[in-house]
Coordinates of C-alpha atoms in Angstrom, one line a residue:
X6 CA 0.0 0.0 0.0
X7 CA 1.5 3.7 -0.4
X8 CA 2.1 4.1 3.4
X9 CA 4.2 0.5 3.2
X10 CA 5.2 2.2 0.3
X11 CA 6.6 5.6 1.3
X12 CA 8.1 4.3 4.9
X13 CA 10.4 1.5 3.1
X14 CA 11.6 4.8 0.7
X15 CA 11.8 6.7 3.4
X16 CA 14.3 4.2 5.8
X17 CA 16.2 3.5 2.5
X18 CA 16.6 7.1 1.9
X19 CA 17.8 8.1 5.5
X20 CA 20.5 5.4 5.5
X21 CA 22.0 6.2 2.3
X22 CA 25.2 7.9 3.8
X23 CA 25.8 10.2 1.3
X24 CA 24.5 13.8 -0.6
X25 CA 21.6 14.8 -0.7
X26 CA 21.7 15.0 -4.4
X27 CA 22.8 11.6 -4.7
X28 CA 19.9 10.6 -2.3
X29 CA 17.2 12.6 -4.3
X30 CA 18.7 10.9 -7.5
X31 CA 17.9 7.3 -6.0
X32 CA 15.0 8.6 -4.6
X33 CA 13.4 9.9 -8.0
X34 CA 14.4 6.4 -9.5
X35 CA 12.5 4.9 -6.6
X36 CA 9.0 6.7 -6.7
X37 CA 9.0 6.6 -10.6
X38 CA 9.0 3.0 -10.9
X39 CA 7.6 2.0 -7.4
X40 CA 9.3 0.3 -4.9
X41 CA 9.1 -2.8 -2.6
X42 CA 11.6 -5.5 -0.3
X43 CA 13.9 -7.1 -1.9
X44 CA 12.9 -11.0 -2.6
X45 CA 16.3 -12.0 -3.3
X46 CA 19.5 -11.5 -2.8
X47 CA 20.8 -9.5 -5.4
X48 CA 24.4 -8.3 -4.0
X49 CA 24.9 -12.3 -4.1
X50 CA 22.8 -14.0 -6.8
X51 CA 24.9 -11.5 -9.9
X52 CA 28.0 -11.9 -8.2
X53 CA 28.8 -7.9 -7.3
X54 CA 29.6 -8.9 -3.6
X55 CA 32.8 -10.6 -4.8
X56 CA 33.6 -8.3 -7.5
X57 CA 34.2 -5.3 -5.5
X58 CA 36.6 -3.1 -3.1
X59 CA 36.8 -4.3 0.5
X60 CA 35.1 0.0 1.2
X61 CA 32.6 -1.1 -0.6
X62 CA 28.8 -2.8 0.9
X63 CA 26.0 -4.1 -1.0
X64 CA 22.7 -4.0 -0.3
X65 CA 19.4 -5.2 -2.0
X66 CA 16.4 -4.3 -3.0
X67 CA 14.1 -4.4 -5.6
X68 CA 12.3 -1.3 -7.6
X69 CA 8.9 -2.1 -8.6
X70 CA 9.0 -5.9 -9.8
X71 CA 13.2 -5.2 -10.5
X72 CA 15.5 -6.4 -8.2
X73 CA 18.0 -3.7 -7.3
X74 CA 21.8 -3.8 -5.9
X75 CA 23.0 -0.8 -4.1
X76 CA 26.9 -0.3 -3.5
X77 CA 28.1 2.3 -1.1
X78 CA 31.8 2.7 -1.0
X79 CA 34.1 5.1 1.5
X80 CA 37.1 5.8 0.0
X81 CA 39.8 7.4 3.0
X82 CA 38.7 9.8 5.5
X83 CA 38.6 13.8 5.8
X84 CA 42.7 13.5 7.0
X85 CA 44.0 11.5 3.6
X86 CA 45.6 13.0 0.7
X87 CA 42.1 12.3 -0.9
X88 CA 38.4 10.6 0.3
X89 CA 35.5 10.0 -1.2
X90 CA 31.9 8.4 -1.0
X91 CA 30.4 7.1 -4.0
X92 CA 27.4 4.4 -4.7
X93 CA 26.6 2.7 -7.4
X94 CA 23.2 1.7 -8.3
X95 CA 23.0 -1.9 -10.3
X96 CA 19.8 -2.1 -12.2
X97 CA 20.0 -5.6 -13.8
X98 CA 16.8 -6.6 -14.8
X99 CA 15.7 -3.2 -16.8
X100 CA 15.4 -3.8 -20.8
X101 CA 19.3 -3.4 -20.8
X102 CA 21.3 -3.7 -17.7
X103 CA 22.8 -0.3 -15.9
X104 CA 24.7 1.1 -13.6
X105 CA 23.9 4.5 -11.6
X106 CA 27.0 6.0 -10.2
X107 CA 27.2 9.0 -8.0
X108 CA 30.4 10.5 -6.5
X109 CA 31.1 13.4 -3.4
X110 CA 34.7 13.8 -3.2
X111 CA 36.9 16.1 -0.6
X112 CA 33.4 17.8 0.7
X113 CA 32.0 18.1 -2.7
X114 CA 28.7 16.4 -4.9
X115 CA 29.7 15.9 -8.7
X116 CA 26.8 14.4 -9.3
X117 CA 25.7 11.0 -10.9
X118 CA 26.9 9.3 -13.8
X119 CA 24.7 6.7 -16.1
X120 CA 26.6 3.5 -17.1
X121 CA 24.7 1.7 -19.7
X122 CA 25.6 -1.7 -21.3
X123 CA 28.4 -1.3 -23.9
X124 CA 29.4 1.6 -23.0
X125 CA 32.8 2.3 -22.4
X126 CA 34.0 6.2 -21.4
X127 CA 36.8 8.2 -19.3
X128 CA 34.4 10.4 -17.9
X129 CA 36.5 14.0 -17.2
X130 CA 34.9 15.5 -13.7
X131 CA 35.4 18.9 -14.2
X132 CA 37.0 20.2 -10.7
X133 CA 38.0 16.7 -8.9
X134 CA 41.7 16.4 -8.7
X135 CA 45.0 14.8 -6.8
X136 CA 47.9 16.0 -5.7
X137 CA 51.3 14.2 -7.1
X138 CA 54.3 15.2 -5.9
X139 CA 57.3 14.8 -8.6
X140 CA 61.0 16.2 -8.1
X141 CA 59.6 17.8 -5.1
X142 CA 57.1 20.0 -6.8
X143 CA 53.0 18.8 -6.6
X144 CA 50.7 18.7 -9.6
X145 CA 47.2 18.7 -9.3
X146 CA 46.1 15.6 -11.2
X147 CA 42.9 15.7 -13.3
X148 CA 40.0 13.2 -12.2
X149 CA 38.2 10.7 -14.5
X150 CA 35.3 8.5 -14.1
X151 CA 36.7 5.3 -16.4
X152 CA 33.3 3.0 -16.8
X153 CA 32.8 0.2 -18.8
X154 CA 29.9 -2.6 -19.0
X155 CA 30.6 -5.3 -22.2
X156 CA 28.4 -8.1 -23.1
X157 CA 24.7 -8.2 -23.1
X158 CA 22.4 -8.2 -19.4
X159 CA 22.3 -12.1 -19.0
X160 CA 26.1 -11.9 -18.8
X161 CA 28.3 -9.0 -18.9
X162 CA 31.5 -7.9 -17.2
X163 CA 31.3 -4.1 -15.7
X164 CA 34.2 -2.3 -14.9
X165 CA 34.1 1.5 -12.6
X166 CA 37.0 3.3 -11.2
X167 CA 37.6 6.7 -10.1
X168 CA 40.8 7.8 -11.6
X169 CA 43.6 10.4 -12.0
X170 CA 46.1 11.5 -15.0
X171 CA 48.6 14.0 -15.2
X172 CA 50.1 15.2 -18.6
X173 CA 54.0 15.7 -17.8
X174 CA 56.6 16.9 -20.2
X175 CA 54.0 16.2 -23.0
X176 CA 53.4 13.0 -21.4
X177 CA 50.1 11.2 -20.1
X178 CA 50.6 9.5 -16.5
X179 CA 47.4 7.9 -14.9
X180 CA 46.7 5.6 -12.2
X181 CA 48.7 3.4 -10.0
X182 CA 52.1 5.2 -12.7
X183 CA 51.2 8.4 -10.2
X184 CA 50.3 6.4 -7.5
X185 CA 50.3 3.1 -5.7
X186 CA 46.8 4.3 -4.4
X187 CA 45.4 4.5 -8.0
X188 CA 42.9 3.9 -9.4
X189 CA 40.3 3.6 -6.7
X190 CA 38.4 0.8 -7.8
X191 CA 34.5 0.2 -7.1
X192 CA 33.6 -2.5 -9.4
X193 CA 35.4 -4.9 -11.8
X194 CA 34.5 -8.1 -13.0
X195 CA 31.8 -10.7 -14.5
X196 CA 28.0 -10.5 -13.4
X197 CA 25.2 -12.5 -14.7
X198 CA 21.8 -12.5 -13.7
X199 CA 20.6 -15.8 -15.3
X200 CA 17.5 -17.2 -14.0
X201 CA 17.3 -13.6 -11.5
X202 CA 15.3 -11.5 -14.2

């Protein structure tokens, strides 16, 4: 009924950890194609649990008659060199599987990404950068979203990480060739959902 309906939105919504605009985002997904308790096991029955970071937790869910994996990863804290929260929404039963990412780095919301099923992008976020310290001198590194999902929604391996390069003496350095840090890694590896959808 819509009170069941709006309470279960509600506690998903207030235990979401991170920006608002990233809850509103899940929320809006939520109300426009209903929502309900998750039947299965999602996080287990595709595989994500074991494809991702150890900052990273899965829950499920399901959106309307869809079954619905949510990853919330915390990358650091407020005293690293960098931190981060991002989720990543795992909607594997829609006509085409997809991914939802959203991202708040160092104190600030850049927003959410869409990841559909063969796509494959280095996503530029405009204002997100690392420090890199070379010969002594720090360079602010440029951030990227690099996203990937290849095969079709029955079986399909997904790939998201949240990235850095640097361009030094007209050179392009990215990743762990900055950093032994890099790249910060949410999700890589095979996911099915035979016999879920």
């Amino acid at each position: 009924n819509i009170c069941g309906l709006f309470t279960d939105i509600q506690n998903l919504f207030c235990a979401f950890k991170y920006s608002f605009t990233m809850k509103l985002s899940f929320l809006a997904a939520c109300l426009a194609l209903g929502f309900a308790s998750a039947a299965i096991d999602i996080c287990e029955e595709t595989g994500l649990e074991n494809i991702t970071a150890n900052y990273c937790t899965c829950s499920s869910t399901t959106v309307g008659t869809n079954p619905v994996a949510v990853l919330e990863c915390g990358i650091g804290n407020s005293s690293d060199i960098f931190y981060a929260k991002a989720n990543a929404t795992l909607f594997p039963c829609t006509k085409t599987a997809k991914f939802i990412v959203g991202l708040s780095a160092m104190g600030t919301d850049y927003g959410t990404f869409e990841v559909d099923m063969g796509q494959s992008d280095h996503i530029m976020i405009p204002g997100l950068s690392y420090n890199v310290t070379i010969a002594s001198e720090t360079y602010a590194a440029q951030g990227y979203l690099d996203v990937s999902m290849k095969g079709n929604t029955e079986d399909f391996v997904a790939q998201i990480d949240i990235d850095f390069c640097l361009t030094f003496l007209g050179a392009e350095f990215c990743g762990e060739e900055l950093s032994p840090q890099l790249p910060y890694n949410l999700v890589t590896g095979e996911l099915t959902t035979t016999g879920i959808c």
